[in-house]
Amino acid sequence: TTEPKAGSFAAVLEAVDQLSIEEQEDLTRIVRRRLAQQGRLQVLEDVRDAEAEFAAGGCPVATVAEIMDMILK
């Protein structure tokens, strides 16, 4: 994501104020859907990174008991 220009956030808020209530509600739904999609994409990226790390041997297979022993040491 690119960094917004200084003052652009305030300008967006002012523009939103000019919308009708219905338009503001529509905008809210659209933004929420976009945020949810971005979150899903981030999870997918994290999973792919973890799978690659595991495939490369970066994560040894261990039981829960073994993991707890490592944590508590």
Short mmCIF file of N, CA and C in Angstrom, two decimals:
data_model
loop_
_atom_site.label_atom_id
_atom_site.label_comp_id
_atom_site.label_asym_id
_atom_site.label_seq_id
_atom_site.Cartn_x
_atom_site.Cartn_y
_atom_site.Cartn_z
N THR A 1 0.84 -1.19 0.00
CA THR A 1 0.00 0.00 0.00
C THR A 1 0.87 1.24 0.00
N THR A 2 0.40 2.25 -0.69
CA THR A 2 1.15 3.50 -0.74
C THR A 2 0.70 4.38 0.41
N GLU A 3 1.61 5.20 0.87
CA GLU A 3 1.33 6.12 1.97
C GLU A 3 0.48 7.28 1.46
N PRO A 4 -0.66 7.56 2.14
CA PRO A 4 -1.50 8.67 1.67
C PRO A 4 -0.79 10.01 1.86
N LYS A 5 -1.15 10.96 1.03
CA LYS A 5 -0.58 12.31 1.15
C LYS A 5 -1.10 12.97 2.42
N ALA A 6 -0.29 13.87 2.96
CA ALA A 6 -0.68 14.58 4.17
C ALA A 6 -1.99 15.32 3.94
N GLY A 7 -2.90 15.17 4.87
CA GLY A 7 -4.18 15.86 4.77
C GLY A 7 -5.23 15.12 3.97
N SER A 8 -4.85 14.04 3.28
CA SER A 8 -5.83 13.34 2.46
C SER A 8 -6.89 12.64 3.31
N PHE A 9 -6.51 12.15 4.49
CA PHE A 9 -7.47 11.51 5.37
C PHE A 9 -8.55 12.50 5.79
N ALA A 10 -8.13 13.68 6.17
CA ALA A 10 -9.09 14.73 6.57
C ALA A 10 -9.99 15.10 5.39
N ALA A 11 -9.40 15.14 4.20
CA ALA A 11 -10.18 15.47 3.01
C ALA A 11 -11.22 14.39 2.73
N VAL A 12 -10.85 13.15 2.93
CA VAL A 12 -11.81 12.05 2.74
C VAL A 12 -12.94 12.16 3.75
N LEU A 13 -12.60 12.45 4.99
CA LEU A 13 -13.65 12.59 6.02
C LEU A 13 -14.61 13.73 5.67
N GLU A 14 -14.06 14.82 5.18
CA GLU A 14 -14.91 15.93 4.77
C GLU A 14 -15.81 15.53 3.61
N ALA A 15 -15.27 14.77 2.66
CA ALA A 15 -16.06 14.31 1.52
C ALA A 15 -17.17 13.38 1.98
N VAL A 16 -16.86 12.51 2.94
CA VAL A 16 -17.88 11.59 3.46
C VAL A 16 -19.02 12.37 4.11
N ASP A 17 -18.68 13.43 4.78
CA ASP A 17 -19.70 14.27 5.41
C ASP A 17 -20.68 14.84 4.39
N GLN A 18 -20.25 14.98 3.15
CA GLN A 18 -21.11 15.53 2.11
C GLN A 18 -22.07 14.49 1.52
N LEU A 19 -21.83 13.21 1.84
CA LEU A 19 -22.69 12.14 1.34
C LEU A 19 -23.96 12.05 2.16
N SER A 20 -24.99 11.50 1.55
CA SER A 20 -26.22 11.24 2.30
C SER A 20 -25.96 10.09 3.27
N ILE A 21 -26.86 9.92 4.23
CA ILE A 21 -26.74 8.82 5.19
C ILE A 21 -26.69 7.48 4.46
N GLU A 22 -27.55 7.32 3.47
CA GLU A 22 -27.58 6.06 2.71
C GLU A 22 -26.25 5.82 1.99
N GLU A 23 -25.69 6.87 1.40
CA GLU A 23 -24.40 6.74 0.73
C GLU A 23 -23.28 6.42 1.72
N GLN A 24 -23.34 7.03 2.90
CA GLN A 24 -22.35 6.73 3.94
C GLN A 24 -22.45 5.27 4.38
N GLU A 25 -23.67 4.77 4.50
CA GLU A 25 -23.87 3.37 4.88
C GLU A 25 -23.34 2.44 3.79
N ASP A 26 -23.61 2.78 2.53
CA ASP A 26 -23.09 1.99 1.41
C ASP A 26 -21.56 1.99 1.43
N LEU A 27 -20.98 3.16 1.63
CA LEU A 27 -19.52 3.28 1.69
C LEU A 27 -18.96 2.42 2.82
N THR A 28 -19.61 2.46 3.97
CA THR A 28 -19.17 1.66 5.11
C THR A 28 -19.18 0.18 4.77
N ARG A 29 -20.23 -0.30 4.12
CA ARG A 29 -20.30 -1.71 3.73
C ARG A 29 -19.18 -2.07 2.75
N ILE A 30 -18.94 -1.19 1.79
CA ILE A 30 -17.88 -1.43 0.81
C ILE A 30 -16.52 -1.50 1.48
N VAL A 31 -16.24 -0.55 2.37
CA VAL A 31 -14.94 -0.51 3.05
C VAL A 31 -14.78 -1.76 3.91
N ARG A 32 -15.83 -2.16 4.62
CA ARG A 32 -15.75 -3.36 5.46
C ARG A 32 -15.46 -4.60 4.62
N ARG A 33 -16.11 -4.72 3.45
CA ARG A 33 -15.86 -5.87 2.57
C ARG A 33 -14.41 -5.86 2.09
N ARG A 34 -13.92 -4.69 1.73
CA ARG A 34 -12.54 -4.60 1.27
C ARG A 34 -11.55 -4.96 2.37
N LEU A 35 -11.82 -4.49 3.58
CA LEU A 35 -10.95 -4.83 4.71
C LEU A 35 -10.96 -6.33 4.99
N ALA A 36 -12.15 -6.93 4.91
CA ALA A 36 -12.26 -8.37 5.12
C ALA A 36 -11.47 -9.12 4.06
N GLN A 37 -11.57 -8.68 2.82
CA GLN A 37 -10.83 -9.32 1.74
C GLN A 37 -9.32 -9.18 1.95
N GLN A 38 -8.88 -8.01 2.35
CA GLN A 38 -7.46 -7.80 2.63
C GLN A 38 -6.99 -8.72 3.76
N GLY A 39 -7.84 -8.88 4.77
CA GLY A 39 -7.51 -9.78 5.88
C GLY A 39 -7.38 -11.22 5.41
N ARG A 40 -8.32 -11.64 4.55
CA ARG A 40 -8.25 -13.00 4.01
C ARG A 40 -6.98 -13.20 3.19
N LEU A 41 -6.64 -12.22 2.39
CA LEU A 41 -5.42 -12.31 1.58
C LEU A 41 -4.17 -12.38 2.46
N GLN A 42 -4.17 -11.64 3.57
CA GLN A 42 -3.03 -11.67 4.49
C GLN A 42 -2.91 -13.04 5.14
N VAL A 43 -4.04 -13.63 5.54
CA VAL A 43 -4.01 -14.97 6.13
C VAL A 43 -3.46 -15.97 5.11
N LEU A 44 -3.93 -15.88 3.88
CA LEU A 44 -3.46 -16.77 2.82
C LEU A 44 -1.94 -16.64 2.63
N GLU A 45 -1.46 -15.42 2.61
CA GLU A 45 -0.02 -15.18 2.47
C GLU A 45 0.75 -15.78 3.65
N ASP A 46 0.21 -15.59 4.86
CA ASP A 46 0.86 -16.14 6.05
C ASP A 46 0.92 -17.66 6.00
N VAL A 47 -0.18 -18.27 5.56
CA VAL A 47 -0.23 -19.74 5.44
C VAL A 47 0.79 -20.22 4.42
N ARG A 48 0.85 -19.56 3.29
CA ARG A 48 1.83 -19.95 2.25
C ARG A 48 3.26 -19.80 2.76
N ASP A 49 3.53 -18.73 3.49
CA ASP A 49 4.86 -18.54 4.06
C ASP A 49 5.19 -19.65 5.05
N ALA A 50 4.22 -20.01 5.89
CA ALA A 50 4.44 -21.06 6.88
C ALA A 50 4.64 -22.41 6.20
N GLU A 51 3.87 -22.68 5.16
CA GLU A 51 4.04 -23.94 4.43
C GLU A 51 5.42 -24.02 3.78
N ALA A 52 5.87 -22.90 3.23
CA ALA A 52 7.20 -22.87 2.61
C ALA A 52 8.28 -23.08 3.66
N GLU A 53 8.13 -22.43 4.80
CA GLU A 53 9.11 -22.59 5.89
C GLU A 53 9.13 -24.04 6.36
N PHE A 54 7.95 -24.65 6.50
CA PHE A 54 7.87 -26.05 6.92
C PHE A 54 8.53 -26.96 5.89
N ALA A 55 8.22 -26.73 4.61
CA ALA A 55 8.78 -27.55 3.53
C ALA A 55 10.30 -27.43 3.47
N ALA A 56 10.82 -26.27 3.85
CA ALA A 56 12.27 -26.05 3.84
C ALA A 56 12.95 -26.59 5.09
N GLY A 57 12.15 -27.18 5.97
CA GLY A 57 12.73 -27.75 7.19
C GLY A 57 12.88 -26.76 8.31
N GLY A 58 12.24 -25.61 8.19
CA GLY A 58 12.35 -24.57 9.22
C GLY A 58 11.51 -24.82 10.45
N CYS A 59 10.62 -25.81 10.37
CA CYS A 59 9.73 -26.11 11.50
C CYS A 59 9.76 -27.61 11.76
N PRO A 60 10.51 -28.04 12.73
CA PRO A 60 10.56 -29.48 13.00
C PRO A 60 9.22 -29.98 13.53
N VAL A 61 8.89 -31.22 13.18
CA VAL A 61 7.66 -31.84 13.68
C VAL A 61 7.86 -32.18 15.14
N ALA A 62 6.87 -31.83 15.97
CA ALA A 62 6.96 -32.10 17.40
C ALA A 62 5.57 -32.32 17.96
N THR A 63 5.50 -33.06 19.04
CA THR A 63 4.22 -33.26 19.73
C THR A 63 3.96 -32.04 20.61
N VAL A 64 2.74 -31.95 21.09
CA VAL A 64 2.39 -30.85 21.99
C VAL A 64 3.26 -30.92 23.23
N ALA A 65 3.46 -32.10 23.76
CA ALA A 65 4.28 -32.27 24.97
C ALA A 65 5.71 -31.79 24.72
N GLU A 66 6.26 -32.10 23.55
CA GLU A 66 7.62 -31.66 23.23
C GLU A 66 7.70 -30.14 23.12
N ILE A 67 6.69 -29.55 22.52
CA ILE A 67 6.65 -28.09 22.39
C ILE A 67 6.55 -27.44 23.76
N MET A 68 5.68 -27.99 24.61
CA MET A 68 5.54 -27.44 25.97
C MET A 68 6.85 -27.57 26.73
N ASP A 69 7.55 -28.69 26.58
CA ASP A 69 8.86 -28.86 27.25
C ASP A 69 9.83 -27.79 26.78
N MET A 70 9.85 -27.50 25.46
CA MET A 70 10.76 -26.47 24.93
C MET A 70 10.40 -25.10 25.50
N ILE A 71 9.11 -24.81 25.61
CA ILE A 71 8.67 -23.52 26.12
C ILE A 71 9.03 -23.34 27.58
N LEU A 72 8.84 -24.39 28.35
CA LEU A 72 9.03 -24.30 29.80
C LEU A 72 10.49 -24.40 30.25
N LYS A 73 11.38 -24.73 29.34
CA LYS A 73 12.81 -24.82 29.70
C LYS A 73 13.43 -23.47 29.81
#
